[in-house]
Tab-separated table of C-alpha atoms in Angstrom:
chain	number	residue	atom	x	y	z
A	1	MET	CA	-8.998	-29.473	12.009
A	2	GLU	CA	-10.729	-26.174	12.759
A	3	SER	CA	-12.794	-24.784	9.904
A	4	PHE	CA	-13.959	-21.307	8.900
A	5	ASP	CA	-16.135	-19.832	6.212
A	6	VAL	CA	-13.365	-17.429	5.181
A	7	ILE	CA	-9.663	-17.373	6.012
A	8	VAL	CA	-7.728	-14.233	5.072
A	9	MET	CA	-3.998	-14.813	4.739
A	10	GLY	CA	-2.277	-11.507	5.439
A	11	GLY	CA	-3.254	-8.613	7.701
A	12	GLY	CA	-2.260	-5.572	5.683
A	13	ILE	CA	-4.792	-2.865	4.877
A	14	SER	CA	-6.319	-4.946	2.075
A	15	GLY	CA	-6.522	-8.121	4.139
A	16	THR	CA	-7.933	-6.319	7.154
A	17	MET	CA	-10.661	-4.632	5.125
A	18	ALA	CA	-11.472	-8.031	3.599
A	19	ALA	CA	-11.737	-9.651	7.015
A	20	VAL	CA	-13.962	-6.854	8.324
A	21	ALA	CA	-16.199	-7.064	5.253
A	22	ALA	CA	-16.473	-10.860	5.326
A	23	ALA	CA	-17.279	-10.926	9.041
A	24	LYS	CA	-19.700	-8.022	8.677
A	25	SER	CA	-21.445	-10.006	5.918
A	26	GLY	CA	-22.055	-12.935	8.272
A	27	ALA	CA	-19.141	-15.268	7.485
A	28	LYS	CA	-17.110	-16.979	10.199
A	29	THR	CA	-13.811	-15.250	9.447
A	30	LEU	CA	-10.181	-15.643	10.517
A	31	ILE	CA	-7.348	-13.297	9.553
A	32	VAL	CA	-3.795	-14.652	9.805
A	33	GLU	CA	-0.856	-12.244	10.124
A	34	SER	CA	2.906	-12.800	10.466
A	35	GLN	CA	3.403	-9.711	12.663
A	36	GLY	CA	1.818	-9.036	16.049
A	37	TYR	CA	-0.480	-6.346	14.656
A	38	LEU	CA	-2.477	-5.434	11.569
A	39	GLY	CA	-1.808	-2.730	8.983
A	40	GLY	CA	0.914	-4.174	6.771
A	41	THR	CA	2.776	-1.459	4.889
A	42	LEU	CA	1.176	1.245	7.037
A	43	THR	CA	2.420	-0.211	10.319
A	44	ALA	CA	4.935	-2.985	9.627
A	45	ASN	CA	6.743	-1.002	6.910
A	46	GLY	CA	6.280	2.508	8.285
A	47	VAL	CA	4.523	3.802	5.160
A	48	GLY	CA	2.651	7.071	5.443
A	49	PRO	CA	0.573	8.946	4.581
A	50	MET	CA	-2.184	7.086	2.728
A	51	MET	CA	-2.594	8.560	-0.758
A	52	THR	CA	-5.043	9.163	-2.325
A	53	PHE	CA	-8.728	8.630	-1.536
A	54	HIS	CA	-9.714	11.184	-4.178
A	55	ALA	CA	-10.110	11.784	-7.885
A	56	GLY	CA	-10.261	15.553	-8.086
A	57	GLU	CA	-13.034	16.775	-5.788
A	58	LYS	CA	-14.678	13.347	-5.823
A	59	GLN	CA	-13.878	10.917	-3.013
A	60	ALA	CA	-13.422	7.745	-5.044
A	61	ILE	CA	-12.611	5.508	-2.069
A	62	GLN	CA	-15.073	5.376	0.803
A	63	GLY	CA	-16.605	2.398	2.610
A	64	LEU	CA	-14.674	0.513	5.295
A	65	THR	CA	-11.305	2.034	4.365
A	66	ASP	CA	-12.685	5.517	4.946
A	67	GLU	CA	-14.420	4.325	8.127
A	68	LEU	CA	-10.943	3.622	9.473
A	69	ILE	CA	-9.948	7.238	8.839
A	70	GLU	CA	-13.132	8.547	10.456
A	71	ARG	CA	-12.379	6.474	13.551
A	72	LEU	CA	-8.862	7.905	13.702
A	73	LYS	CA	-10.144	11.445	13.187
A	74	GLY	CA	-12.626	10.926	16.030
A	75	ILE	CA	-9.813	10.269	18.514
A	76	GLY	CA	-7.439	12.940	17.181
A	77	LYS	CA	-5.113	10.461	15.492
A	78	SER	CA	-5.535	11.734	11.918
A	79	PRO	CA	-6.328	15.124	10.386
A	80	GLY	CA	-8.256	13.255	7.683
A	81	HIS	CA	-7.824	13.796	3.954
A	82	ILE	CA	-5.779	16.950	3.408
A	83	PHE	CA	-4.365	18.742	0.364
A	84	ASP	CA	-1.239	17.086	-1.069
A	85	THR	CA	1.444	19.762	-0.756
A	86	THR	CA	3.942	17.748	-2.821
A	87	GLY	CA	1.899	18.754	-5.868
A	88	PHE	CA	1.757	15.139	-7.034
A	89	THR	CA	-1.799	14.001	-6.348
A	90	TYR	CA	-5.022	15.304	-4.782
A	91	THR	CA	-4.941	14.460	-1.106
A	92	VAL	CA	-2.843	12.671	1.465
A	93	THR	CA	-4.086	11.172	4.722
A	94	PRO	CA	-1.609	11.295	7.618
A	95	PHE	CA	-2.253	9.097	10.652
A	96	ASP	CA	-0.794	7.845	13.903
A	97	ALA	CA	0.491	4.322	13.247
A	98	GLU	CA	0.055	3.049	16.807
A	99	ALA	CA	-3.559	4.205	16.882
A	100	MET	CA	-4.140	2.598	13.493
A	101	LYS	CA	-3.070	-0.790	14.874
A	102	VAL	CA	-5.742	-0.541	17.557
A	103	GLU	CA	-8.509	0.661	15.244
A	104	LEU	CA	-7.860	-2.006	12.611
A	105	GLU	CA	-7.897	-4.706	15.254
A	106	SER	CA	-11.087	-3.284	16.773
A	107	MET	CA	-12.851	-3.218	13.402
A	108	VAL	CA	-12.172	-6.934	12.884
A	109	LEU	CA	-13.175	-7.966	16.397
A	110	GLU	CA	-16.254	-5.739	16.616
A	111	ASN	CA	-17.643	-7.433	13.508
A	112	GLY	CA	-17.046	-10.929	14.855
A	113	GLY	CA	-13.787	-11.785	13.102
A	114	GLN	CA	-10.930	-13.678	14.725
A	115	ILE	CA	-7.211	-12.840	14.536
A	116	LEU	CA	-4.172	-15.145	14.615
A	117	TYR	CA	-0.871	-13.291	14.963
A	118	HIS	CA	2.774	-14.364	14.634
A	119	THR	CA	1.796	-16.982	12.086
A	120	MET	CA	3.041	-17.749	8.582
A	121	LEU	CA	1.861	-19.911	5.731
A	122	ALA	CA	3.812	-23.174	5.540
A	123	GLU	CA	1.883	-25.247	3.008
A	124	VAL	CA	-1.249	-25.183	0.852
A	125	HIS	CA	-3.285	-28.336	0.247
A	126	THR	CA	-5.338	-28.564	-2.955
A	127	GLU	CA	-7.703	-30.982	-4.656
A	128	ASP	CA	-9.393	-30.442	-8.026
A	129	GLN	CA	-8.743	-26.674	-8.328
A	130	ARG	CA	-9.757	-26.179	-4.706
A	131	VAL	CA	-7.756	-25.303	-1.610
A	132	VAL	CA	-8.908	-27.807	0.996
A	133	GLY	CA	-6.644	-26.624	3.793
A	134	ILE	CA	-3.532	-24.724	4.782
A	135	THR	CA	-0.710	-25.587	7.144
A	136	LEU	CA	0.398	-22.736	9.356
A	137	CYS	CA	3.613	-22.283	11.327
A	138	ASN	CA	3.878	-20.397	14.624
A	139	LYS	CA	5.123	-20.793	18.215
A	140	SER	CA	2.642	-23.622	18.712
A	141	GLY	CA	4.262	-25.555	15.863
A	142	LEU	CA	2.492	-26.646	12.693
A	143	SER	CA	-1.298	-26.648	12.507
A	144	ARG	CA	-3.838	-27.151	9.754
A	145	LEU	CA	-6.987	-25.119	9.121
A	146	SER	CA	-9.688	-25.317	6.482
A	147	ALA	CA	-12.142	-22.839	5.004
A	148	LYS	CA	-14.782	-22.684	2.319
A	149	VAL	CA	-13.042	-19.656	0.781
A	150	PHE	CA	-9.489	-18.369	1.135
A	151	ILE	CA	-8.414	-14.788	0.523
A	152	ASP	CA	-4.791	-14.231	-0.491
A	153	ALA	CA	-3.799	-10.900	1.024
A	154	THR	CA	-0.109	-11.723	1.339
A	155	GLY	CA	0.937	-8.996	-1.114
A	156	ASP	CA	3.068	-11.506	-3.005
A	157	GLY	CA	0.437	-14.084	-3.989
A	158	ASP	CA	1.987	-16.681	-1.681
A	159	LEU	CA	-1.179	-18.701	-1.092
A	160	ALA	CA	-2.478	-18.577	-4.655
A	161	VAL	CA	0.879	-19.462	-6.204
A	162	ARG	CA	1.443	-22.392	-3.864
A	163	ALA	CA	-2.038	-23.568	-4.808
A	164	GLY	CA	-1.121	-23.545	-8.495
A	165	ALA	CA	-2.122	-20.124	-9.807
A	166	ALA	CA	-0.114	-18.753	-12.719
A	167	PHE	CA	1.660	-15.438	-12.257
A	168	THR	CA	4.053	-12.903	-13.699
A	169	LYS	CA	6.758	-11.094	-11.782
A	170	GLY	CA	8.065	-7.584	-12.342
A	171	ARG	CA	8.492	-5.714	-15.595
A	172	GLU	CA	7.342	-7.736	-18.582
A	173	LYS	CA	10.494	-7.266	-20.678
A	174	ASP	CA	12.998	-8.415	-18.057
A	175	GLY	CA	11.295	-9.264	-14.752
A	176	ALA	CA	12.821	-6.259	-12.969
A	177	MET	CA	10.739	-5.042	-10.049
A	178	GLN	CA	10.254	-1.564	-8.645
A	179	PRO	CA	12.912	-0.780	-6.027
A	180	MET	CA	12.206	-1.402	-2.372
A	181	THR	CA	12.278	1.372	0.204
A	182	LEU	CA	13.111	1.319	3.893
A	183	LYS	CA	11.217	4.193	5.489
A	184	MET	CA	12.746	6.329	8.221
A	185	LYS	CA	10.711	8.254	10.786
A	186	MET	CA	12.225	11.314	12.473
A	187	THR	CA	10.841	13.627	15.109
A	188	HIS	CA	11.736	17.129	16.416
A	189	VAL	CA	11.788	18.558	12.888
A	190	ASP	CA	11.301	22.350	12.768
A	191	ILE	CA	8.676	22.484	10.012
A	192	ALA	CA	8.570	26.293	9.932
A	193	LYS	CA	12.289	26.368	9.225
A	194	VAL	CA	11.923	23.733	6.489
A	195	LYS	CA	9.161	25.780	4.864
A	196	ALA	CA	11.287	28.919	4.990
A	197	TYR	CA	14.029	27.108	3.078
A	198	ILE	CA	11.546	25.871	0.466
A	199	HIS	CA	10.203	29.391	-0.084
A	200	ALA	CA	13.750	30.742	-0.396
A	201	HIS	CA	14.888	28.052	-2.864
A	202	PRO	CA	12.044	27.260	-5.273
A	203	GLU	CA	14.582	26.014	-7.838
A	204	ASP	CA	15.282	23.047	-5.546
A	205	PHE	CA	11.652	21.833	-5.786
A	206	PRO	CA	10.778	21.143	-9.448
A	207	LEU	CA	7.221	19.947	-8.817
A	208	TYR	CA	6.241	23.446	-7.614
A	209	LYS	CA	7.280	25.076	-10.899
A	210	GLY	CA	8.367	28.205	-9.053
A	211	ASP	CA	5.222	28.585	-6.911
A	212	THR	CA	5.963	27.367	-3.391
A	213	SER	CA	2.736	28.786	-1.949
A	214	ILE	CA	1.325	25.254	-2.259
A	215	ILE	CA	3.118	24.201	0.940
A	216	GLU	CA	0.857	26.483	2.988
A	217	LYS	CA	-2.371	24.781	1.847
A	218	ALA	CA	-2.471	21.954	4.387
A	219	PRO	CA	-1.995	21.523	8.158
A	220	ARG	CA	0.828	18.979	7.572
A	221	LEU	CA	3.767	19.309	5.192
A	222	SER	CA	4.454	16.878	2.368
A	223	THR	CA	7.296	17.797	0.042
A	224	SER	CA	9.652	16.451	-2.591
A	225	GLY	CA	12.835	18.240	-3.624
A	226	PHE	CA	16.109	19.489	-2.122
A	227	VAL	CA	17.543	18.363	-5.469
A	228	GLY	CA	20.511	20.752	-5.420
A	229	LEU	CA	21.587	19.782	-1.906
A	230	PHE	CA	21.142	16.108	-2.692
A	231	LYS	CA	23.110	16.315	-5.938
A	232	GLN	CA	25.983	18.090	-4.220
A	233	ALA	CA	26.091	15.497	-1.433
A	234	LYS	CA	26.180	12.698	-4.004
A	235	ALA	CA	29.068	14.427	-5.801
A	236	ARG	CA	30.967	14.574	-2.500
A	237	GLY	CA	30.377	10.859	-1.944
A	238	GLU	CA	28.152	11.432	1.093
A	239	ILE	CA	25.080	9.869	-0.556
A	240	SER	CA	24.951	6.623	-2.534
A	241	ILE	CA	21.147	6.408	-2.776
A	242	PRO	CA	20.191	6.011	-6.481
A	243	ARG	CA	17.509	8.672	-6.315
A	244	GLU	CA	17.395	12.298	-7.410
A	245	ASP	CA	15.539	13.978	-4.529
A	246	VAL	CA	14.345	13.802	-0.929
A	247	LEU	CA	10.692	12.968	-0.255
A	248	PHE	CA	9.084	13.230	3.162
A	249	PHE	CA	5.656	13.521	4.747
A	250	GLU	CA	4.637	14.969	8.100
A	251	THR	CA	2.557	12.525	10.154
A	252	ASN	CA	-0.413	13.216	12.412
A	253	THR	CA	2.116	14.426	15.008
A	254	PRO	CA	3.463	17.911	14.148
A	255	GLY	CA	7.228	17.854	13.643
A	256	GLU	CA	7.344	14.111	12.986
A	257	VAL	CA	8.105	13.083	9.403
A	258	ILE	CA	8.418	9.897	7.361
A	259	LEU	CA	11.224	9.962	4.795
A	260	ASN	CA	10.469	7.946	1.650
A	261	THR	CA	13.872	8.392	0.053
A	262	THR	CA	15.934	5.204	0.175
A	263	ARG	CA	15.983	3.151	-3.026
A	264	ILE	CA	17.089	-0.486	-2.908
A	265	LEU	CA	17.533	-1.910	-6.397
A	266	GLY	CA	17.574	-5.427	-7.770
A	267	HIS	CA	15.926	-7.355	-4.961
A	268	ASP	CA	13.017	-9.805	-4.890
A	269	GLY	CA	10.352	-9.665	-2.185
A	270	THR	CA	9.576	-13.371	-2.666
A	271	ASP	CA	13.176	-14.501	-2.009
A	272	ALA	CA	14.107	-14.647	1.696
A	273	TRP	CA	17.842	-14.251	1.037
A	274	SER	CA	17.304	-11.320	-1.303
A	275	ILE	CA	14.965	-9.457	1.016
A	276	SER	CA	17.369	-10.020	3.918
A	277	ARG	CA	20.166	-8.340	1.953
A	278	ALA	CA	17.771	-5.543	1.019
A	279	GLU	CA	17.038	-4.839	4.706
A	280	THR	CA	20.759	-4.406	5.356
A	281	GLU	CA	21.201	-2.091	2.368
A	282	GLY	CA	18.143	-0.106	3.478
A	283	ARG	CA	19.577	0.546	6.916
A	284	LYS	CA	22.873	1.644	5.351
A	285	GLN	CA	21.016	4.139	3.150
A	286	CYS	CA	18.941	5.383	6.104
A	287	ARG	CA	22.107	6.153	8.061
A	288	GLU	CA	23.456	8.151	5.090
A	289	LEU	CA	20.135	9.969	4.822
A	290	GLU	CA	20.063	10.761	8.541
A	291	ARG	CA	23.513	12.354	8.353
A	292	PHE	CA	22.556	14.269	5.210
A	293	VAL	CA	19.301	15.817	6.462
A	294	LYS	CA	20.760	16.796	9.835
A	295	LYS	CA	23.792	18.426	8.206
A	296	TYR	CA	22.243	20.142	5.213
A	297	ILE	CA	18.475	20.642	5.479
A	298	PRO	CA	17.476	23.594	7.692
A	299	GLY	CA	14.942	22.415	10.272
A	300	PHE	CA	16.472	18.959	10.718
A	301	GLU	CA	19.412	20.029	12.908
A	302	ASN	CA	17.816	18.616	16.073
A	303	ALA	CA	15.833	15.835	14.424
A	304	VAL	CA	15.970	12.383	16.020
A	305	VAL	CA	15.440	9.037	14.291
A	306	GLU	CA	12.510	7.222	15.896
A	307	SER	CA	12.514	4.148	13.685
A	308	THR	CA	13.366	2.610	10.372
A	309	GLY	CA	10.866	0.203	8.822
A	310	PRO	CA	10.288	-1.875	11.006
A	311	SER	CA	10.455	-3.939	7.786
A	312	ILE	CA	11.406	-2.940	4.282
A	313	GLY	CA	8.660	-1.796	1.915
A	314	VAL	CA	8.056	-3.851	-1.229
A	315	ARG	CA	6.166	-2.141	-4.063
A	316	GLY	CA	5.543	-5.238	-6.130
A	317	SER	CA	6.573	-8.792	-6.875
A	318	ARG	CA	4.197	-11.432	-8.244
A	319	GLN	CA	1.054	-10.535	-10.168
A	320	ILE	CA	-1.529	-13.297	-10.351
A	321	ILE	CA	-2.856	-14.076	-13.830
A	322	GLY	CA	-6.594	-13.702	-13.379
A	323	LEU	CA	-9.669	-13.913	-15.526
A	324	TYR	CA	-8.828	-10.367	-16.602
A	325	THR	CA	-5.558	-8.450	-16.510
A	326	LEU	CA	-5.825	-4.725	-15.817
A	327	THR	CA	-3.639	-2.656	-18.164
A	328	SER	CA	-2.231	0.845	-18.303
A	329	GLU	CA	-4.567	1.452	-21.232
A	330	ASP	CA	-7.500	0.656	-18.941
A	331	ILE	CA	-6.141	3.123	-16.396
A	332	LEU	CA	-5.517	5.969	-18.833
A	333	ALA	CA	-8.722	5.420	-20.831
A	334	GLN	CA	-10.717	5.175	-17.585
A	335	THR	CA	-12.339	1.965	-18.841
A	336	ARG	CA	-15.553	1.085	-17.034
A	337	PHE	CA	-16.371	-2.556	-16.377
A	338	ALA	CA	-19.692	-4.219	-15.618
A	339	ASP	CA	-17.985	-6.020	-12.728
A	340	THR	CA	-16.298	-2.933	-11.241
A	341	ILE	CA	-15.668	-3.367	-7.509
A	342	ALA	CA	-13.451	-0.336	-6.782
A	343	HIS	CA	-12.316	2.993	-8.217
A	344	SER	CA	-9.166	5.063	-7.822
A	345	GLY	CA	-7.656	8.326	-8.981
A	346	TYR	CA	-4.009	7.558	-8.155
A	347	PRO	CA	-1.752	7.821	-11.240
A	348	ILE	CA	0.678	5.325	-12.709
A	349	ASP	CA	3.732	5.832	-10.505
A	350	ILE	CA	6.784	3.708	-11.389
A	351	HIS	CA	9.953	4.009	-9.334
A	352	ASN	CA	12.718	3.171	-11.781
A	353	PRO	CA	13.975	-0.422	-11.340
A	354	ASP	CA	17.265	0.658	-12.924
A	355	GLY	CA	18.184	3.622	-10.707
A	356	GLU	CA	17.295	7.297	-10.610
A	357	GLY	CA	14.026	8.644	-11.944
A	358	THR	CA	10.336	8.032	-11.399
A	359	LYS	CA	7.901	7.638	-14.304
A	360	HIS	CA	4.462	9.192	-13.895
A	361	GLU	CA	1.463	8.899	-16.182
A	362	LYS	CA	-1.436	10.969	-14.922
A	363	LEU	CA	-5.057	11.132	-15.946
A	364	GLU	CA	-6.578	14.520	-16.571
A	365	TRP	CA	-7.492	16.334	-13.366
A	366	GLY	CA	-10.322	14.453	-11.647
A	367	GLY	CA	-9.930	11.317	-13.783
A	368	MET	CA	-11.035	8.090	-12.137
A	369	TYR	CA	-10.518	4.506	-13.276
A	370	SER	CA	-12.151	1.213	-12.338
A	371	ILE	CA	-10.971	-2.194	-11.114
A	372	PRO	CA	-12.994	-5.270	-12.144
A	373	TYR	CA	-13.741	-8.278	-9.958
A	374	ARG	CA	-12.231	-10.579	-12.604
A	375	CYS	CA	-8.775	-9.316	-11.608
A	376	LEU	CA	-9.224	-10.971	-8.196
A	377	VAL	CA	-9.966	-14.531	-9.329
A	378	THR	CA	-7.943	-17.011	-11.356
A	379	PRO	CA	-8.739	-19.741	-13.893
A	380	ALA	CA	-6.879	-22.221	-11.671
A	381	LEU	CA	-8.719	-21.948	-8.330
A	382	ASN	CA	-12.408	-22.028	-7.479
A	383	ASN	CA	-12.245	-20.923	-3.834
A	384	VAL	CA	-9.411	-18.380	-3.726
A	385	ILE	CA	-9.768	-14.602	-4.082
A	386	VAL	CA	-6.589	-12.554	-4.518
A	387	ILE	CA	-6.600	-8.979	-3.230
A	388	GLY	CA	-4.159	-6.137	-2.700
A	389	ARG	CA	-1.163	-5.258	-4.808
A	390	CYS	CA	-0.727	-8.770	-6.316
A	391	LEU	CA	-4.031	-8.793	-8.218
A	392	SER	CA	-4.050	-9.499	-11.956
A	393	ALA	CA	-2.462	-6.417	-13.555
A	394	THR	CA	0.410	-5.474	-15.825
A	395	PHE	CA	3.556	-3.943	-14.355
A	396	GLU	CA	2.392	-0.441	-15.311
A	397	ALA	CA	-1.203	-0.852	-14.106
A	398	GLN	CA	-0.070	-2.314	-10.792
A	399	ALA	CA	2.010	0.816	-10.275
A	400	ALA	CA	-1.261	2.749	-10.117
A	401	VAL	CA	-3.410	0.431	-7.993
A	402	ARG	CA	-0.750	-0.599	-5.448
A	403	THR	CA	-1.263	2.230	-2.949
A	404	THR	CA	-3.055	1.682	0.346
A	405	PRO	CA	-6.426	3.443	-0.131
A	406	THR	CA	-6.933	1.549	-3.399
A	407	THR	CA	-5.872	-1.808	-1.988
A	408	GLY	CA	-8.161	-1.179	0.973
A	409	ALA	CA	-11.096	-0.724	-1.395
A	410	ILE	CA	-10.092	-3.868	-3.310
A	411	GLY	CA	-9.929	-5.797	-0.046
A	412	HIS	CA	-13.370	-4.568	0.992
A	413	ALA	CA	-14.786	-5.990	-2.232
A	414	GLY	CA	-12.876	-9.253	-1.884
A	415	GLY	CA	-14.271	-9.792	1.593
A	416	VAL	CA	-17.862	-9.234	0.492
A	417	ALA	CA	-17.415	-11.617	-2.449
A	418	ALA	CA	-15.776	-14.258	-0.253
A	419	ALA	CA	-18.638	-14.170	2.230
A	420	GLN	CA	-21.171	-14.561	-0.568
A	421	ALA	CA	-19.282	-17.523	-2.033
A	422	ALA	CA	-18.806	-19.202	1.339
A	423	LEU	CA	-22.354	-18.751	2.617
A	424	GLN	CA	-23.935	-19.818	-0.678
A	425	ASP	CA	-21.410	-22.562	-1.573
A	426	LEU	CA	-20.449	-20.804	-4.805
A	427	ASP	CA	-17.381	-20.926	-6.997
A	428	VAL	CA	-15.664	-17.560	-6.415
A	429	ARG	CA	-15.543	-17.097	-10.196
A	430	GLN	CA	-19.320	-17.296	-10.367
A	431	VAL	CA	-20.474	-15.020	-7.565
A	432	ASP	CA	-23.177	-12.538	-8.439
A	433	VAL	CA	-21.100	-9.379	-8.836
A	434	GLY	CA	-24.287	-7.295	-8.933
A	435	LYS	CA	-25.071	-8.500	-5.414
A	436	VAL	CA	-21.497	-7.829	-4.343
A	437	GLN	CA	-21.792	-4.266	-5.658
A	438	LYS	CA	-25.093	-3.841	-3.805
A	439	VAL	CA	-23.568	-4.946	-0.485
A	440	LEU	CA	-20.519	-2.742	-1.050
A	441	LYS	CA	-22.777	0.268	-1.495
A	442	GLU	CA	-24.740	-0.705	1.622
A	443	GLN	CA	-21.420	-0.774	3.483
A	444	GLY	CA	-20.610	2.738	2.279
A	445	ALA	CA	-18.373	2.065	-0.723
A	446	TYR	CA	-18.415	4.459	-3.663
A	447	LEU	CA	-19.196	2.757	-6.972
A	448	GLU	CA	-20.265	4.252	-10.289
A	449	VAL	CA	-22.075	1.181	-11.613
């Protein structure tokens, strides 16, 4: 049975940053991913742009996650952090998804990490609060690997839960989860024509409050609105999507946009049958949306669908119950913790599990909150660190920390902590967080501790 210091289960942005950090810190590291590439929501689910690295003028997320953006900027595959012209948050970071796959992979390999693609978790083997091995399933069949420390970067807590960690799922009062979204990417969009429509119909874009000049403040367009057109199409029976507006973001490639508009209610990202039905519903909604934008939104007349997904996007499912549970009160009060390992300025952003509407709770301009290390470790397991969107948080708090820059920063911290625990034979619950913070700063992370 092959053994590693650190095994990262899941190759999304959080898992990849963890693998880079662990390998960079000297640990023999393997990252295991079910797809044939890294990036998770950003590549496998077609999510874009990344938002947000900032809290006002302050760049709250730096380190390895920002190194990725600098690498993309250096080869012309991202304009970097630009003004958010939706008027929702501070900045957005468009990118080329194919280039991101290469850069993420390169970051892992350049630091000495290993990658195993097309592989899923089949079984977790535990003894005395410790994961002693995992069984993996791929084209080679079933195989077993061991590690000193395991990082759960599955997004759904698959490894930790199978090992015995307690968890919650969805909204506390009824278990309902935020709706899923199948993204759709279209090219050949006439952005100038879209902007002209926005300027001519400010009433259709409530976030601008009558001032559409905001859309001219960035080299790529992000916008949310077309509410009148959308409402009329729903009244005619042309749209069944339980959402009130159209949201899209221009990518690194001018005239190419990602539509974040479908809304798939009542499905569970941890249930294979449920998520299969959600994929089908997502494609149905994307076809409706394609017909709608081409028929009614000026600038989309000649637009062509490049892709949907490839897989549906899941905002949340299981939340591990850790040594500490992050709350909305922590977010809004900007609570500082002695064991802070990441910061963020992204607001609480809850897509309604029941249908139309999105609930936002924002900090004052420039507000920045903290995420403690205790949210990444559980009372049940002494060699498992949980990173990404399934960390220990309430439904409302998770709706703030779930976005990719923040989960990248969380993953960076998890990788550093895992390397320390593995190389020093420590319980992950007893690592020296001060030393973790020191290494994070040495690796470029921003921490106010």
